[in-house]
CSV table of C-alpha atoms in Angstrom, one decimal:
chain,number,residue,atom,x,y,z
Z,78,MET,CA,-9.6,-15.0,23.3
Z,79,GLY,CA,-6.6,-14.3,20.8
Z,80,VAL,CA,-4.0,-11.8,21.1
Z,81,LEU,CA,-4.5,-8.2,23.1
Z,82,TYR,CA,-4.7,-5.3,21.1
Z,83,GLU,CA,-1.8,-3.8,22.9
Z,84,ASP,CA,0.4,-6.8,21.8
Z,85,VAL,CA,-0.6,-7.1,18.0
Z,86,VAL,CA,2.5,-4.2,17.3
Z,87,VAL,CA,5.3,-4.3,20.4
Z,88,ILE,CA,8.4,-2.2,19.7
Z,89,ARG,CA,11.3,-2.7,21.7
Z,90,HIS,CA,13.6,0.4,21.4
Z,91,ALA,CA,17.7,-0.4,21.0
Z,92,GLU,CA,19.4,-0.2,24.2
Z,93,LYS,CA,22.5,1.1,23.1
Z,94,PRO,CA,24.0,3.3,20.2
Z,95,GLY,CA,24.4,0.8,17.4
Z,96,ASP,CA,21.8,-1.4,18.1
Z,97,SER,CA,18.5,-2.0,16.1
Z,98,THR,CA,15.0,-1.2,17.3
Z,99,VAL,CA,12.9,-4.5,17.4
Z,100,ILE,CA,9.5,-4.5,16.2
Z,101,THR,CA,7.1,-7.6,16.2
Z,102,VAL,CA,3.6,-7.6,14.4
Z,103,ASN,CA,1.5,-10.8,15.9
Z,104,CYS,CA,-1.9,-11.0,14.1
Z,105,PRO,CA,-4.1,-12.4,11.8
Z,106,ASP,CA,-2.6,-13.3,8.2
Z,107,LYS,CA,-3.4,-12.2,4.7
Z,108,THR,CA,-1.7,-11.9,1.5
Z,109,GLY,CA,0.1,-9.0,0.9
Z,110,LEU,CA,0.5,-8.4,4.4
Z,111,GLY,CA,4.4,-7.7,4.2
Z,112,CYS,CA,4.3,-5.7,1.6
Z,113,ASP,CA,1.5,-3.3,4.1
Z,114,LEU,CA,4.2,-3.5,6.9
Z,115,CYS,CA,7.3,-2.8,4.9
Z,116,ARG,CA,5.3,0.2,3.2
Z,117,VAL,CA,4.9,1.4,6.3
Z,118,ILE,CA,8.3,1.6,7.6
Z,119,LEU,CA,9.7,2.8,4.5
Z,120,LEU,CA,7.0,5.6,4.9
Z,121,PHE,CA,9.0,6.3,8.2
Z,122,GLY,CA,12.2,6.5,6.4
Z,123,LEU,CA,13.4,3.5,8.5
Z,124,SER,CA,15.3,0.8,7.1
Z,125,ILE,CA,15.0,-2.8,7.9
Z,126,SER,CA,18.6,-4.3,8.7
Z,127,ARG,CA,17.1,-8.1,9.3
Z,128,GLY,CA,14.2,-9.9,9.3
Z,129,ASP,CA,12.1,-13.0,10.3
Z,130,PHE,CA,8.2,-14.1,9.6
Z,131,SER,CA,6.4,-17.2,9.4
Z,132,THR,CA,2.9,-17.8,9.2
Z,133,ASP,CA,0.2,-21.0,9.0
Z,134,GLY,CA,-2.2,-19.4,6.9
Z,135,LYS,CA,-4.2,-17.8,9.6
Z,136,TRP,CA,-2.1,-16.3,12.0
Z,137,CYS,CA,1.5,-14.8,11.5
Z,138,TYR,CA,4.4,-13.7,13.5
Z,139,ILE,CA,7.0,-11.0,12.3
Z,140,VAL,CA,10.1,-9.6,13.3
Z,141,PHE,CA,11.6,-6.6,12.0
Z,142,TRP,CA,15.0,-4.9,13.2
Z,143,VAL,CA,15.3,-1.6,11.9
Z,144,VAL,CA,17.9,0.9,11.9
Z,145,ASP,CA,17.4,3.5,14.8
Z,146,LYS,CA,16.4,7.6,14.1
Z,147,PRO,CA,16.2,10.2,16.7
Z,148,THR,CA,13.2,11.7,15.0
Z,149,THR,CA,11.4,8.6,14.4
Z,150,ARG,CA,7.5,9.1,16.0
Z,151,TRP,CA,7.5,5.3,17.5
Z,152,HIS,CA,3.8,6.0,18.8
Z,153,LEU,CA,2.6,7.0,15.6
Z,154,LEU,CA,4.6,4.2,13.5
Z,155,GLN,CA,2.8,1.7,16.1
Z,156,LYS,CA,-0.5,2.9,15.7
Z,157,ARG,CA,0.1,2.9,11.5
Z,158,LEU,CA,1.0,-0.4,11.9
Z,159,LEU,CA,-1.8,-1.4,13.6
Z,160,GLU,CA,-4.0,0.1,10.9
Z,161,VAL,CA,-3.0,-2.5,8.3
Z,162,CYS,CA,-3.2,-5.6,10.8
Z,163,PRO,CA,-6.5,-8.0,10.1
Z,164,SER,CA,-8.8,-7.6,12.9
Z,165,TYR,CA,-8.8,-10.7,15.3
Z,166,PHE,CA,-12.3,-11.2,14.0
Z,167,SER,CA,-11.1,-11.9,10.4
Z,168,THR,CA,-10.1,-15.2,11.3
Z,169,SER,CA,-12.8,-15.7,14.1
Z,170,ASP,CA,-16.1,-17.7,13.9
Z,171,ILE,CA,-17.8,-15.3,15.2
Z,172,ASP,CA,-18.7,-13.7,11.8
Z,173,TYR,CA,-21.6,-11.1,13.4
Z,174,TYR,CA,-19.4,-8.8,15.0
Z,175,ARG,CA,-17.9,-7.8,11.8
Z,176,PRO,CA,-19.8,-5.2,10.2
Z,177,GLU,CA,-21.4,-6.6,6.6
Z,178,ASN,CA,-19.8,-5.3,3.4
Z,179,GLN,CA,-17.6,-2.8,4.8
Z,180,GLN,CA,-15.4,-1.4,2.4
Z,181,PRO,CA,-12.3,0.7,2.8
Z,182,LYS,CA,-13.7,4.2,2.0
Z,183,GLU,CA,-11.7,6.4,-0.4
Z,184,PRO,CA,-10.0,9.4,1.7
Z,185,ASP,CA,-10.8,12.7,0.4
Z,186,VAL,CA,-8.9,14.9,-1.7
Z,187,PHE,CA,-7.5,18.3,-1.1
Z,188,LEU,CA,-6.5,21.4,-2.7
Z,189,LEU,CA,-3.7,23.0,-0.9
Z,190,LYS,CA,-2.8,26.3,-2.5
Z,191,PHE,CA,-0.6,28.6,-2.0
Z,192,TRP,CA,1.7,31.6,-3.3
Z,193,CYS,CA,5.4,32.6,-2.7
Z,194,SER,CA,6.6,35.9,-3.4
Z,195,CYS,CA,9.9,34.6,-4.1
Z,196,ASP,CA,12.0,31.1,-4.7
Z,197,ARG,CA,14.5,29.9,-3.0
Z,198,LYS,CA,16.9,26.8,-2.7
Z,199,GLY,CA,15.2,24.1,-1.0
Z,200,LEU,CA,11.7,25.9,-0.8
Z,201,LEU,CA,9.8,22.8,-2.0
Z,202,HIS,CA,11.7,20.3,0.2
Z,203,ASP,CA,10.9,22.6,3.3
Z,204,VAL,CA,6.8,22.6,2.1
Z,205,THR,CA,7.2,19.0,1.6
Z,206,GLU,CA,8.7,18.5,5.0
Z,207,VAL,CA,5.7,20.4,6.8
Z,208,LEU,CA,3.7,18.1,5.2
Z,209,PHE,CA,5.2,15.0,5.7
Z,210,VAL,CA,4.9,15.8,9.7
Z,211,LEU,CA,1.3,16.5,9.5
Z,212,GLU,CA,1.0,13.1,7.7
Z,213,LEU,CA,-0.5,14.8,5.0
Z,214,THR,CA,-0.3,12.7,1.7
Z,215,ILE,CA,1.2,14.3,-1.6
Z,216,LYS,CA,-0.8,12.5,-4.5
Z,217,ARG,CA,0.1,14.9,-7.5
Z,218,VAL,CA,1.6,18.4,-7.3
Z,219,LYS,CA,2.0,21.4,-9.8
Z,220,VAL,CA,4.3,24.1,-9.2
Z,221,SER,CA,5.3,27.0,-11.7
Z,222,THR,CA,7.4,30.2,-11.5
Z,223,THR,CA,5.5,33.5,-13.0
Z,224,PRO,CA,8.2,35.9,-15.1
Z,225,ASP,CA,8.1,38.4,-12.2
Z,226,GLY,CA,9.7,35.5,-9.7
Z,227,ARG,CA,6.3,34.7,-7.8
Z,228,VAL,CA,5.9,30.8,-7.5
Z,229,MET,CA,2.3,28.8,-7.1
Z,230,PHE,CA,2.2,25.7,-5.7
Z,231,LEU,CA,-0.9,23.1,-5.7
Z,232,PHE,CA,-0.9,20.3,-3.8
Z,233,PHE,CA,-3.7,17.6,-3.9
Z,234,LEU,CA,-3.6,15.9,-0.7
Z,235,THR,CA,-5.0,13.4,1.4
Z,236,ASP,CA,-5.2,13.5,5.2
Z,237,SER,CA,-3.9,10.2,7.3
Z,238,ARG,CA,-6.0,11.6,10.4
Z,239,GLU,CA,-9.5,12.2,7.9
Z,240,LEU,CA,-9.6,16.1,9.8
Z,241,LEU,CA,-8.6,18.6,6.8
Z,242,HIS,CA,-12.3,19.2,6.0
Z,243,THR,CA,-12.4,20.8,9.2
Z,244,LYS,CA,-11.3,24.4,10.1
Z,245,ARG,CA,-9.0,23.5,13.2
Z,246,ARG,CA,-6.9,20.9,10.9
Z,247,GLN,CA,-6.8,23.6,7.7
Z,248,GLU,CA,-5.8,26.2,10.2
Z,249,GLU,CA,-3.1,24.0,11.7
Z,250,THR,CA,-1.6,23.2,8.3
Z,251,ILE,CA,-1.5,26.8,7.1
Z,252,ASP,CA,0.3,27.6,10.6
Z,253,TYR,CA,2.9,25.3,9.9
Z,254,LEU,CA,3.5,26.5,6.5
Z,255,THR,CA,3.8,30.2,7.5
Z,256,ALA,CA,5.9,28.8,9.9
Z,257,ALA,CA,8.1,27.2,7.9
Z,258,LEU,CA,8.3,29.5,5.1
Z,259,GLY,CA,8.3,33.2,7.0
Z,260,ASP,CA,6.8,36.3,5.3
Z,261,ILE,CA,7.4,35.2,1.6
Z,262,ILE,CA,4.3,33.6,1.4
Z,263,ILE,CA,1.5,35.8,0.2
Z,264,SER,CA,-1.6,33.6,0.6
Z,265,CYS,CA,-2.8,29.9,1.5
Z,266,GLU,CA,-6.0,28.3,0.7
Z,267,ILE,CA,-7.3,24.6,1.1
Z,268,ASP,CA,-10.5,23.5,-0.5
Z,269,LEU,CA,-12.0,19.8,-1.4
Z,270,ALA,CA,-10.7,19.2,-4.8
Z,271,GLY,CA,-13.3,19.3,-7.9
Z,272,PRO,CA,-12.6,18.1,-11.2
Z,273,GLU,CA,-9.1,19.4,-11.3
Z,274,PHE,CA,-7.9,16.8,-9.5
Z,275,THR,CA,-8.3,14.4,-12.2
Z,276,ALA,CA,-7.0,17.0,-15.0
Z,277,CYS,CA,-4.0,16.7,-13.0
Z,278,SER,CA,-3.4,13.2,-12.4
Z,279,GLN,CA,-3.5,12.2,-15.5
Z,280,GLY,CA,-0.3,14.3,-16.2
Z,281,ALA,CA,0.9,15.5,-19.9
Z,282,PRO,CA,-1.2,13.4,-22.5
Z,283,PHE,CA,2.4,11.4,-23.5
Z,284,LEU,CA,5.6,11.1,-22.9
Z,285,PRO,CA,8.5,11.3,-25.4
Z,286,SER,CA,9.2,7.7,-27.2
Z,287,GLU,CA,12.5,7.8,-26.2
Z,288,ILE,CA,11.6,8.3,-22.3
Z,289,THR,CA,9.3,5.0,-22.7
Z,290,GLU,CA,11.9,2.8,-24.3
Z,291,ASP,CA,14.5,3.5,-22.3
Z,292,ILE,CA,13.7,4.5,-19.0
Z,293,PHE,CA,10.2,2.6,-18.7
Z,294,SER,CA,11.9,-0.5,-20.2
Z,295,LEU,CA,10.9,-4.1,-18.6
Z,296,GLU,CA,13.6,-6.2,-20.5
Z,297,LEU,CA,16.4,-7.6,-18.7
Z,298,PRO,CA,19.9,-6.6,-20.3
Z,299,ASN,CA,22.9,-8.7,-21.1
Z,300,GLY,CA,24.8,-6.1,-19.6
Z,301,ARG,CA,24.7,-3.0,-17.1
Z,302,PRO,CA,23.5,-0.1,-18.8
Z,303,SER,CA,23.3,3.2,-17.3
Z,304,GLY,CA,20.5,3.8,-15.0
Z,305,PHE,CA,20.7,0.3,-13.6
Z,306,LEU,CA,21.4,0.3,-9.7
Z,307,SER,CA,22.9,-2.8,-8.8
Z,308,PHE,CA,26.7,-2.6,-8.7
Z,309,ASN,CA,26.7,-6.6,-7.9
Z,310,PRO,CA,24.8,-9.4,-9.9
Z,311,VAL,CA,21.2,-10.0,-8.3
Z,312,SER,CA,20.8,-13.5,-7.7
Z,313,VAL,CA,17.3,-15.3,-8.1
Z,314,THR,CA,16.7,-19.1,-7.6
Z,315,MET,CA,14.0,-21.6,-7.2
Z,316,ASP,CA,14.2,-24.6,-5.3
Z,317,ASN,CA,11.4,-27.2,-4.9
Z,318,ASN,CA,12.8,-29.5,-3.4
Z,319,LEU,CA,13.4,-28.7,-0.1
Z,320,SER,CA,9.7,-28.4,0.9
Z,321,PRO,CA,6.8,-31.0,0.2
Z,322,SER,CA,4.2,-28.0,0.2
Z,323,HIS,CA,6.8,-24.7,-0.7
Z,324,THR,CA,8.7,-23.3,-3.2
Z,325,LEU,CA,12.3,-22.1,-2.1
Z,326,VAL,CA,13.0,-18.7,-3.3
Z,327,ARG,CA,17.0,-17.3,-2.5
Z,328,ILE,CA,17.7,-13.8,-3.3
Z,329,LEU,CA,21.2,-12.2,-3.2
Z,330,CYS,CA,21.7,-8.7,-4.0
Z,331,GLN,CA,22.7,-5.0,-3.0
Z,332,ASP,CA,21.0,-3.3,-0.6
Z,333,HIS,CA,19.0,-0.1,-0.4
Z,334,LYS,CA,16.9,2.0,1.0
Z,335,GLY,CA,12.9,-0.1,0.6
Z,336,LEU,CA,14.7,-3.5,-0.8
Z,337,ILE,CA,12.2,-5.7,1.6
Z,338,TYR,CA,8.9,-3.4,0.2
Z,339,ASP,CA,10.0,-4.1,-3.5
Z,340,ILE,CA,10.4,-7.6,-2.7
Z,341,MET,CA,6.7,-7.7,-1.2
Z,342,ARG,CA,4.8,-5.8,-3.0
Z,343,THR,CA,6.2,-7.8,-6.4
Z,344,LEU,CA,4.9,-10.6,-4.5
Z,345,LYS,CA,1.9,-9.0,-3.6
Z,346,ASP,CA,1.0,-8.1,-6.9
Z,347,TYR,CA,1.6,-11.7,-8.1
Z,348,ASN,CA,-1.2,-13.1,-5.4
Z,349,ILE,CA,2.0,-14.7,-3.9
Z,350,GLN,CA,1.9,-16.1,0.0
Z,351,VAL,CA,5.1,-16.3,1.9
Z,352,SER,CA,4.4,-19.0,4.7
Z,353,TYR,CA,8.3,-18.4,6.0
Z,354,GLY,CA,11.1,-16.1,5.5
Z,355,ARG,CA,14.2,-14.1,6.7
Z,356,PHE,CA,16.3,-11.6,5.7
Z,357,TYR,CA,19.7,-9.8,6.4
Z,358,ALA,CA,21.5,-7.1,5.0
Z,359,SER,CA,25.5,-6.7,6.2
Z,360,SER,CA,27.5,-3.9,6.6
Z,361,LYS,CA,29.1,-4.2,3.8
Z,362,GLY,CA,25.8,-3.4,1.9
Z,363,SER,CA,24.6,-7.0,0.5
Z,364,CYS,CA,21.4,-8.8,1.3
Z,365,GLU,CA,20.3,-12.4,1.5
Z,366,LEU,CA,16.9,-13.6,1.6
Z,367,GLU,CA,15.2,-16.8,1.8
Z,368,LEU,CA,11.5,-17.2,1.5
Z,369,PHE,CA,9.3,-20.3,1.5
Z,370,ILE,CA,6.4,-19.2,-0.5
Z,371,MET,CA,3.3,-20.6,-1.9
Z,372,GLN,CA,0.1,-19.6,-4.7
Z,373,ALA,CA,-3.1,-18.5,-3.9
Z,374,ASP,CA,-4.4,-21.8,-4.3
Z,375,GLY,CA,-1.9,-23.4,-1.8
Z,376,ARG,CA,0.5,-25.2,-4.1
Z,377,LYS,CA,3.9,-25.0,-4.9
Z,378,LEU,CA,4.9,-22.8,-7.8
Z,379,ILE,CA,5.8,-25.5,-10.1
Z,380,ASP,CA,5.6,-24.3,-13.8
Z,381,PRO,CA,8.5,-23.1,-15.4
Z,382,SER,CA,6.9,-19.8,-17.1
Z,383,LYS,CA,5.5,-19.0,-14.1
Z,384,GLN,CA,8.6,-19.5,-12.2
Z,385,ASN,CA,10.7,-17.5,-15.1
Z,386,ALA,CA,7.9,-14.8,-15.2
Z,387,LEU,CA,8.2,-14.2,-11.3
Z,388,ARG,CA,11.9,-14.4,-11.7
Z,389,SER,CA,12.4,-11.8,-14.2
Z,390,ARG,CA,10.2,-9.4,-12.2
Z,391,LEU,CA,11.9,-10.0,-8.9
Z,392,ARG,CA,15.2,-9.4,-10.4
Z,393,MET,CA,14.2,-6.1,-12.5
Z,394,GLU,CA,13.0,-5.0,-9.1
Z,395,LEU,CA,15.8,-5.5,-7.8
Z,396,LEU,CA,18.3,-3.4,-10.8
Z,397,ARG,CA,15.6,-1.1,-11.2
Z,398,PRO,CA,13.3,-0.6,-8.0
Z,399,LEU,CA,13.2,3.3,-9.4
Z,400,ARG,CA,13.8,4.8,-12.7
Z,401,VAL,CA,15.9,7.9,-13.1
Z,402,GLY,CA,17.1,9.7,-15.9
Z,403,VAL,CA,17.8,13.7,-17.0
Z,404,VAL,CA,16.4,14.1,-20.9
Z,405,SER,CA,16.4,17.3,-22.7
Z,406,ARG,CA,12.6,19.0,-22.9
Z,407,GLY,CA,13.2,21.5,-25.8
Z,408,PRO,CA,16.3,23.8,-24.4
Z,409,ASP,CA,15.7,23.1,-21.3
Z,410,THR,CA,16.5,19.9,-18.6
Z,411,GLU,CA,14.4,17.6,-17.7
Z,412,LEU,CA,14.7,15.2,-14.5
Z,413,LEU,CA,12.1,12.2,-14.5
Z,414,VAL,CA,11.5,9.9,-11.9
Z,415,ALA,CA,9.4,6.8,-12.1
Z,416,ASN,CA,8.3,4.3,-10.1
Z,417,PRO,CA,5.7,1.2,-10.9
Z,418,VAL,CA,2.2,1.5,-9.0
Z,419,GLU,CA,0.9,-1.4,-7.1
Z,420,LEU,CA,-2.0,-2.9,-7.9
Z,421,SER,CA,-3.6,-1.8,-5.1
Z,422,GLY,CA,-3.1,1.9,-6.7
Z,423,ARG,CA,-0.2,3.1,-4.1
Z,424,GLY,CA,2.6,4.3,-5.3
Z,425,ARG,CA,6.1,4.2,-3.4
Z,426,PRO,CA,6.6,6.2,-0.1
Z,427,LEU,CA,8.4,9.4,0.2
Z,428,VAL,CA,9.7,9.8,-3.5
Z,429,PHE,CA,8.5,13.0,-4.0
Z,430,TYR,CA,10.5,13.9,-0.5
Z,431,ASP,CA,13.7,12.4,-1.5
Z,432,ILE,CA,14.0,14.2,-4.5
Z,433,THR,CA,13.4,17.8,-3.3
Z,434,LEU,CA,15.7,16.9,-0.6
Z,435,ALA,CA,18.5,15.3,-3.2
Z,436,PHE,CA,17.9,19.2,-4.8
Z,437,LYS,CA,18.3,21.1,-1.7
Z,438,ILE,CA,21.5,19.3,-0.5
Z,439,LEU,CA,22.5,19.7,-4.5
Z,440,ASN,CA,22.2,23.6,-4.2
Z,441,ALA,CA,19.7,23.4,-7.1
Z,442,CYS,CA,16.0,25.0,-7.9
Z,443,ILE,CA,13.2,23.6,-9.3
Z,444,PHE,CA,11.4,25.7,-12.1
Z,445,SER,CA,8.0,23.4,-12.1
Z,446,VAL,CA,7.4,20.0,-11.1
Z,447,GLU,CA,4.8,17.8,-12.8
Z,448,ILE,CA,3.1,14.4,-11.2
Z,449,GLY,CA,1.1,12.2,-13.1
Z,450,ARG,CA,0.3,8.6,-13.9
Z,451,HIS,CA,0.8,6.7,-16.6
Z,452,MET,CA,0.3,3.1,-18.5
Z,453,ILE,CA,3.0,2.3,-19.9
Z,454,HIS,CA,3.7,-1.0,-21.3
Z,455,GLY,CA,0.8,-2.4,-19.8
Z,456,ARG,CA,2.1,-1.5,-16.1
Z,457,GLU,CA,0.9,1.8,-14.1
Z,458,TRP,CA,3.5,4.2,-13.5
Z,459,GLU,CA,3.9,7.7,-11.4
Z,460,VAL,CA,6.1,9.6,-12.8
Z,461,TYR,CA,7.8,12.9,-11.8
Z,462,ARG,CA,8.9,15.3,-14.3
Z,463,ILE,CA,10.8,18.3,-12.5
Z,464,LEU,CA,12.4,20.8,-15.2
Z,465,LEU,CA,15.1,22.4,-13.7
Z,466,ASP,CA,16.1,26.1,-12.9
Z,467,GLU,CA,18.5,26.7,-15.7
Z,468,GLY,CA,19.7,30.0,-14.2
Z,469,GLU,CA,20.7,28.2,-11.0
Z,470,CYS,CA,21.6,24.7,-12.3
Z,471,CYS,CA,23.4,25.5,-15.2
Z,472,SER,CA,26.8,24.7,-13.6
Z,473,LEU,CA,25.3,21.5,-12.3
Z,474,PRO,CA,26.5,18.2,-14.6
Z,475,ARG,CA,23.3,16.3,-15.5
Z,476,LYS,CA,25.3,13.3,-14.2
Z,477,LYS,CA,25.9,15.2,-10.9
Z,478,VAL,CA,21.6,15.7,-11.0
Z,479,GLU,CA,20.6,12.1,-11.9
Z,480,GLU,CA,23.1,10.6,-9.4
Z,481,GLY,CA,22.4,13.0,-6.2
Z,482,VAL,CA,19.0,12.0,-6.8
Z,483,ARG,CA,19.5,8.5,-7.5
Z,484,ASN,CA,21.5,8.2,-4.3
Z,485,ARG,CA,18.8,10.0,-2.1
Z,486,LEU,CA,16.2,7.5,-3.5
Z,487,MET,CA,18.3,4.4,-2.8
Z,488,GLY,CA,19.4,5.1,0.7
Z,489,TRP,CA,23.1,5.7,-0.6
Z,490,GLU,CA,24.0,9.2,0.4
């Protein structure tokens, strides 16, 4: 009666160094499943080197070849992949096994607040890494340094394990932080977030117009101005002649971390179903994808205006999956990083983790951080505003900071 639970997600580990680990998913289908699976893989810091997937509209079979990492928690990855797979009964005629009107519960948001007696290089990343290991998702963060050198951290978090309301989980979190930070931590407390979360999530009331016009532009340029990530042309073509029921989308582009996720989240936002697809990334950094797609109504994508809209959006997401820029904020220097939010409301995984890691590698300090969401050009963005500590960063050229962060985010380190 269907596939056994333990066979839904199977992980076959690499047999020798240099080989890929193979992840196989065999479960009921849903629009956006590929996006959700790729998001989990990206969340665990893994790169997909090859992919193959097919579906009959009800059941799908997906294979990912991923680059192995010694620190990967494979059992936990398998568990998180299972959580995004639809249950067997989603395609069964036995409806009485399903709870009625079951809706996913919005996770509780908690405020982690602590003070440190001083700042040091890499401090923010060390905190971020602890939260990552504990599977605590950072929704918002505010970091500020007082004139006497003390640092206040406000992290608004959700817990993947849904246990942060318990005393044991809170004590575990505080113990991990204390072990990582040592005696510089002054105080630490965790409480259920109140109205301050809403105030923080809205970010600054506005962004400077020069920022919104440049960094958040949705127009494709004629050339390749600064800030566009692909050094090679991006090719997106569509063909309706090879299949009687599907539109073939061919994509040729440069590889970057999260490439398949960027493509799949775009298709999910457009409510496009992928019936068959394959992906291959070469050792030289180029990628090839072939996707046989259909619309939600089961028809090919024939309308030229819809084709042009999807083609333009795919090209934009491959050229600029994230927006990175260094700007002046009065007399200070500010790094801005922005990523589009899925229509489901989820932002890109590990962005803040990679930003703080880049600063640690650059041996630079962060003075303050603001994370908020903004509606710009009819689209929701998650915006990270990092004010550089000029006392530490004045010797670093702006271009070096911008390139260091971008390369880390794109996996080009």
